[in-house]
Short mmCIF file of C-alpha atoms in Angstrom, two decimals:
data_model
loop_
_atom_site.label_atom_id
_atom_site.label_comp_id
_atom_site.label_asym_id
_atom_site.label_seq_id
_atom_site.Cartn_x
_atom_site.Cartn_y
_atom_site.Cartn_z
CA MET A 1 114.65 25.19 -34.97
CA LEU A 2 117.65 24.64 -37.19
CA ASP A 3 117.49 25.97 -40.74
CA ILE A 4 119.21 23.22 -42.76
CA PRO A 5 118.47 21.50 -46.09
CA LEU A 6 117.86 17.96 -44.76
CA SER A 7 115.07 16.67 -42.52
CA PHE A 8 116.35 15.82 -39.05
CA LEU A 9 115.74 15.01 -35.40
CA HIS A 10 117.70 16.89 -32.75
CA ARG A 11 118.56 16.07 -29.16
CA PRO A 12 120.17 19.12 -27.56
CA ALA A 13 123.28 18.89 -25.47
CA SER A 14 122.85 19.38 -21.74
CA GLY A 15 122.23 23.02 -20.86
CA SER A 16 124.99 22.81 -18.25
CA VAL A 17 127.68 22.15 -20.90
CA ALA A 18 129.66 25.32 -21.59
CA GLU A 19 131.30 24.06 -24.80
CA PRO A 20 129.03 21.45 -26.41
CA TRP A 21 129.94 19.09 -29.22
CA LEU A 22 127.85 18.03 -32.21
CA LEU A 23 127.35 14.46 -33.42
CA VAL A 24 125.70 14.23 -36.85
CA LEU A 25 124.30 10.77 -37.62
CA MET A 26 123.33 9.19 -40.95
CA HIS A 27 121.23 6.05 -41.36
CA GLY A 28 121.67 3.16 -43.78
CA VAL A 29 119.74 2.21 -46.91
CA GLY A 30 115.99 1.89 -46.54
CA SER A 31 115.74 3.70 -43.22
CA ASN A 32 115.16 7.25 -41.96
CA GLU A 33 116.17 9.74 -39.31
CA GLN A 34 114.31 7.84 -36.57
CA ASP A 35 116.71 4.91 -36.85
CA LEU A 36 120.00 6.31 -35.54
CA PHE A 37 118.17 8.80 -33.34
CA GLY A 38 117.67 5.73 -31.18
CA LEU A 39 121.39 5.95 -30.37
CA ALA A 40 120.92 9.29 -28.57
CA PRO A 41 120.69 7.69 -25.08
CA TYR A 42 124.17 6.23 -25.63
CA VAL A 43 125.70 9.56 -26.67
CA PRO A 44 127.22 11.67 -23.87
CA GLU A 45 125.15 14.72 -22.92
CA THR A 46 128.13 16.85 -23.96
CA PHE A 47 126.88 16.34 -27.52
CA HIS A 48 124.05 17.71 -29.54
CA VAL A 49 122.74 14.73 -31.54
CA LEU A 50 121.49 15.49 -35.05
CA SER A 51 120.04 12.53 -36.96
CA LEU A 52 119.53 13.22 -40.66
CA ARG A 53 117.19 11.79 -43.30
CA ALA A 54 118.81 10.82 -46.61
CA PRO A 55 117.46 12.73 -49.63
CA TYR A 56 116.47 9.88 -51.96
CA ARG A 57 113.11 8.26 -51.23
CA MET A 58 112.82 4.50 -51.75
CA GLY A 59 109.37 4.05 -50.22
CA PRO A 60 107.36 4.95 -47.11
CA ASN A 61 109.82 5.95 -44.39
CA ALA A 62 112.63 4.46 -46.48
CA ASN A 63 115.43 6.62 -47.86
CA ALA A 64 118.95 6.28 -49.24
CA TRP A 65 121.99 8.49 -49.75
CA PHE A 66 122.52 6.99 -53.19
CA ASP A 67 121.29 4.09 -55.30
CA PHE A 68 123.52 1.09 -56.03
CA SER A 69 123.48 -2.30 -57.69
CA VAL A 70 125.23 -5.52 -56.71
CA ASN A 71 127.28 -7.13 -59.47
CA PRO A 72 127.55 -10.93 -60.05
CA ASP A 73 130.97 -10.98 -58.33
CA GLY A 74 129.53 -9.30 -55.24
CA SER A 75 131.04 -5.88 -55.94
CA ARG A 76 128.78 -2.83 -56.01
CA THR A 77 128.20 -0.13 -58.56
CA ILE A 78 126.93 3.10 -57.10
CA ASN A 79 125.08 6.05 -58.57
CA HIS A 80 127.97 8.52 -58.53
CA PRO A 81 125.93 11.69 -59.21
CA GLN A 82 123.61 10.84 -56.31
CA GLU A 83 126.54 10.19 -53.96
CA ALA A 84 128.17 13.49 -54.95
CA ALA A 85 124.88 15.35 -54.49
CA SER A 86 124.30 13.79 -51.07
CA ARG A 87 127.82 14.66 -49.97
CA SER A 88 127.26 18.24 -51.08
CA LEU A 89 124.00 18.34 -49.11
CA LEU A 90 125.79 17.01 -46.04
CA ILE A 91 128.37 19.75 -46.27
CA GLN A 92 125.58 22.30 -46.69
CA THR A 93 123.99 20.80 -43.56
CA LEU A 94 127.11 20.48 -41.41
CA GLU A 95 128.32 24.04 -41.68
CA PRO A 96 125.05 25.84 -40.81
CA SER A 97 124.13 23.28 -38.14
CA ALA A 98 127.40 23.82 -36.32
CA ARG A 99 127.17 27.59 -36.74
CA GLN A 100 123.57 27.81 -35.50
CA LEU A 101 124.34 25.60 -32.49
CA GLY A 102 127.51 27.54 -31.68
CA VAL A 103 129.79 24.55 -32.17
CA PRO A 104 133.16 24.99 -33.95
CA ALA A 105 134.36 22.42 -36.47
CA SER A 106 136.89 21.22 -33.89
CA ARG A 107 133.96 19.79 -31.88
CA VAL A 108 131.96 18.18 -34.70
CA ILE A 109 131.82 14.41 -35.29
CA VAL A 110 130.04 12.81 -38.26
CA GLY A 111 128.91 9.22 -37.96
CA GLY A 112 126.78 6.67 -39.68
CA PHE A 113 125.76 3.05 -40.06
CA SER A 114 126.30 1.14 -43.32
CA GLN A 115 125.64 3.59 -46.19
CA GLY A 116 125.48 6.41 -43.66
CA GLY A 117 128.96 5.43 -42.51
CA ILE A 118 130.15 5.64 -46.11
CA MET A 119 128.94 9.24 -46.19
CA ALA A 120 130.54 10.09 -42.83
CA LEU A 121 133.87 8.63 -43.91
CA SER A 122 133.71 10.41 -47.27
CA VAL A 123 133.11 13.76 -45.59
CA LEU A 124 136.07 13.28 -43.25
CA LEU A 125 138.42 12.20 -46.03
CA THR A 126 137.46 14.89 -48.54
CA ARG A 127 136.64 17.83 -46.22
CA PRO A 128 138.52 17.21 -42.95
CA GLU A 129 138.47 20.90 -42.06
CA LEU A 130 134.73 20.60 -41.33
CA VAL A 131 135.01 18.01 -38.56
CA ALA A 132 137.08 16.72 -35.67
CA GLY A 133 136.45 13.12 -36.66
CA ALA A 134 134.12 10.46 -37.99
CA MET A 135 132.50 7.17 -37.01
CA ALA A 136 131.94 4.43 -39.61
CA LEU A 137 129.78 1.63 -38.19
CA HIS A 138 129.60 -1.58 -40.26
CA SER A 139 130.52 0.40 -43.31
CA ARG A 140 132.97 0.68 -46.17
CA MET A 141 135.04 3.21 -48.06
CA LEU A 142 134.21 4.02 -51.65
CA PRO A 143 137.35 3.22 -53.70
CA GLU A 144 136.97 6.42 -55.74
CA ILE A 145 137.25 8.51 -52.55
CA ALA A 146 140.95 7.60 -52.44
CA THR A 147 141.53 9.90 -55.43
CA GLN A 148 139.60 12.76 -53.80
CA MET A 149 141.25 12.74 -50.38
CA ALA A 150 142.54 15.97 -48.88
CA PRO A 151 146.32 16.41 -48.41
CA ALA A 152 147.71 14.27 -45.60
CA ALA A 153 148.61 17.29 -43.46
CA ALA A 154 144.90 18.18 -43.21
CA PHE A 155 144.29 15.09 -41.05
CA GLU A 156 146.63 16.09 -38.24
CA GLY A 157 144.71 15.69 -34.97
CA LYS A 158 141.64 14.09 -36.58
CA HIS A 159 140.02 10.95 -35.16
CA LEU A 160 138.34 8.00 -36.88
CA TRP A 161 136.30 5.17 -35.34
CA VAL A 162 135.73 2.10 -37.52
CA SER A 163 133.79 -0.93 -36.26
CA GLN A 164 132.72 -4.06 -38.09
CA GLY A 165 130.65 -7.14 -37.29
CA LEU A 166 132.47 -10.47 -37.33
CA GLN A 167 129.41 -12.20 -38.79
CA ASP A 168 128.36 -9.32 -41.06
CA THR A 169 127.61 -10.69 -44.53
CA VAL A 170 126.21 -7.39 -45.85
CA ILE A 171 129.45 -5.46 -45.37
CA PRO A 172 132.09 -8.06 -44.36
CA ILE A 173 135.03 -7.16 -42.13
CA ALA A 174 137.34 -7.08 -45.16
CA HIS A 175 135.93 -3.61 -45.81
CA GLY A 176 137.20 -2.51 -42.42
CA GLU A 177 140.65 -3.76 -43.35
CA PHE A 178 140.47 -1.78 -46.58
CA ILE A 179 139.70 1.39 -44.61
CA ARG A 180 142.66 0.70 -42.31
CA GLN A 181 144.97 0.31 -45.27
CA GLN A 182 143.76 3.47 -46.98
CA VAL A 183 144.19 5.71 -43.93
CA SER A 184 147.35 4.07 -42.53
CA ALA A 185 149.63 6.78 -43.93
CA LEU A 186 147.48 9.65 -42.63
CA PRO A 187 148.35 11.44 -39.37
CA LEU A 188 144.94 10.74 -37.84
CA SER A 189 144.09 8.64 -34.81
CA LEU A 190 142.31 5.44 -35.89
CA THR A 191 140.33 3.24 -33.52
CA TYR A 192 139.42 -0.02 -35.24
CA ARG A 193 137.21 -2.61 -33.50
CA GLU A 194 135.52 -5.86 -34.48
CA PHE A 195 132.45 -7.09 -32.60
CA GLU A 196 130.39 -10.25 -32.46
CA GLY A 197 127.27 -9.84 -34.57
CA ALA A 198 125.94 -9.42 -38.07
CA HIS A 199 124.84 -6.18 -39.77
CA GLU A 200 123.59 -4.74 -36.51
CA LEU A 201 124.58 -2.79 -33.43
CA ARG A 202 124.82 -4.71 -30.17
CA MET A 203 125.32 -3.41 -26.64
CA ALA A 204 129.08 -4.04 -26.53
CA GLU A 205 129.58 -1.86 -29.60
CA LEU A 206 127.22 0.85 -28.32
CA SER A 207 129.13 1.01 -25.03
CA ALA A 208 132.48 1.10 -26.81
CA PHE A 209 131.72 3.96 -29.17
CA SER A 210 129.99 5.85 -26.36
CA GLY A 211 133.26 5.68 -24.45
CA TRP A 212 135.15 6.83 -27.54
CA LEU A 213 132.90 9.88 -27.84
CA GLU A 214 133.29 10.60 -24.14
CA GLN A 215 137.05 10.46 -24.53
CA ARG A 216 137.00 12.86 -27.50
CA ALA A 217 135.16 15.47 -25.43
CA ALA A 218 137.27 14.88 -22.31
CA VAL A 219 140.63 15.15 -24.10
CA ALA A 220 139.61 18.40 -25.78
CA ALA A 221 138.28 19.95 -22.57
#
């Protein structure tokens, strides 16, 4: 059993894998660790899958990484202290999880859907030394993260997957374009994809990011 500060579900990597990877997943607002744990069948067996529960309780089986409000113009105002606290908890979870599973930072991927993707992207951009890459599914980048980003040289060899839904009205594809613009000058490898669908994950997207994960492990082998 892992000794980490957040509640979680864990699918071990295959016992036949000599050098396993770790994929840490974070759910969106109003969900829990069961949600993205459902992605485990689509994750290569090279990976441990660790699905985390956000620390702020909204209701029964409903949690969030931080509270937010939607302004009249459609923009969002977040609870900055909660976001900072959640990011700190993620860092306190990532390091011991990887250590206890025997996985170096060079084989750790953080990923998430919606608000969970915000957290994954924020960890990559502020603490790139902790991970090999990140996945942001139907997500966005917090504008204030741009002022907290690590030096560009720290992103050498890092990988980022960003996917958006063409019919997503919760987090429209413009947010994906914003991410592309913000990371365009960084020496990381960006894979950006747009898929048919709303604020949801469909089979085409599941197959595509599964292949991306497979490629990460294969290239590093």
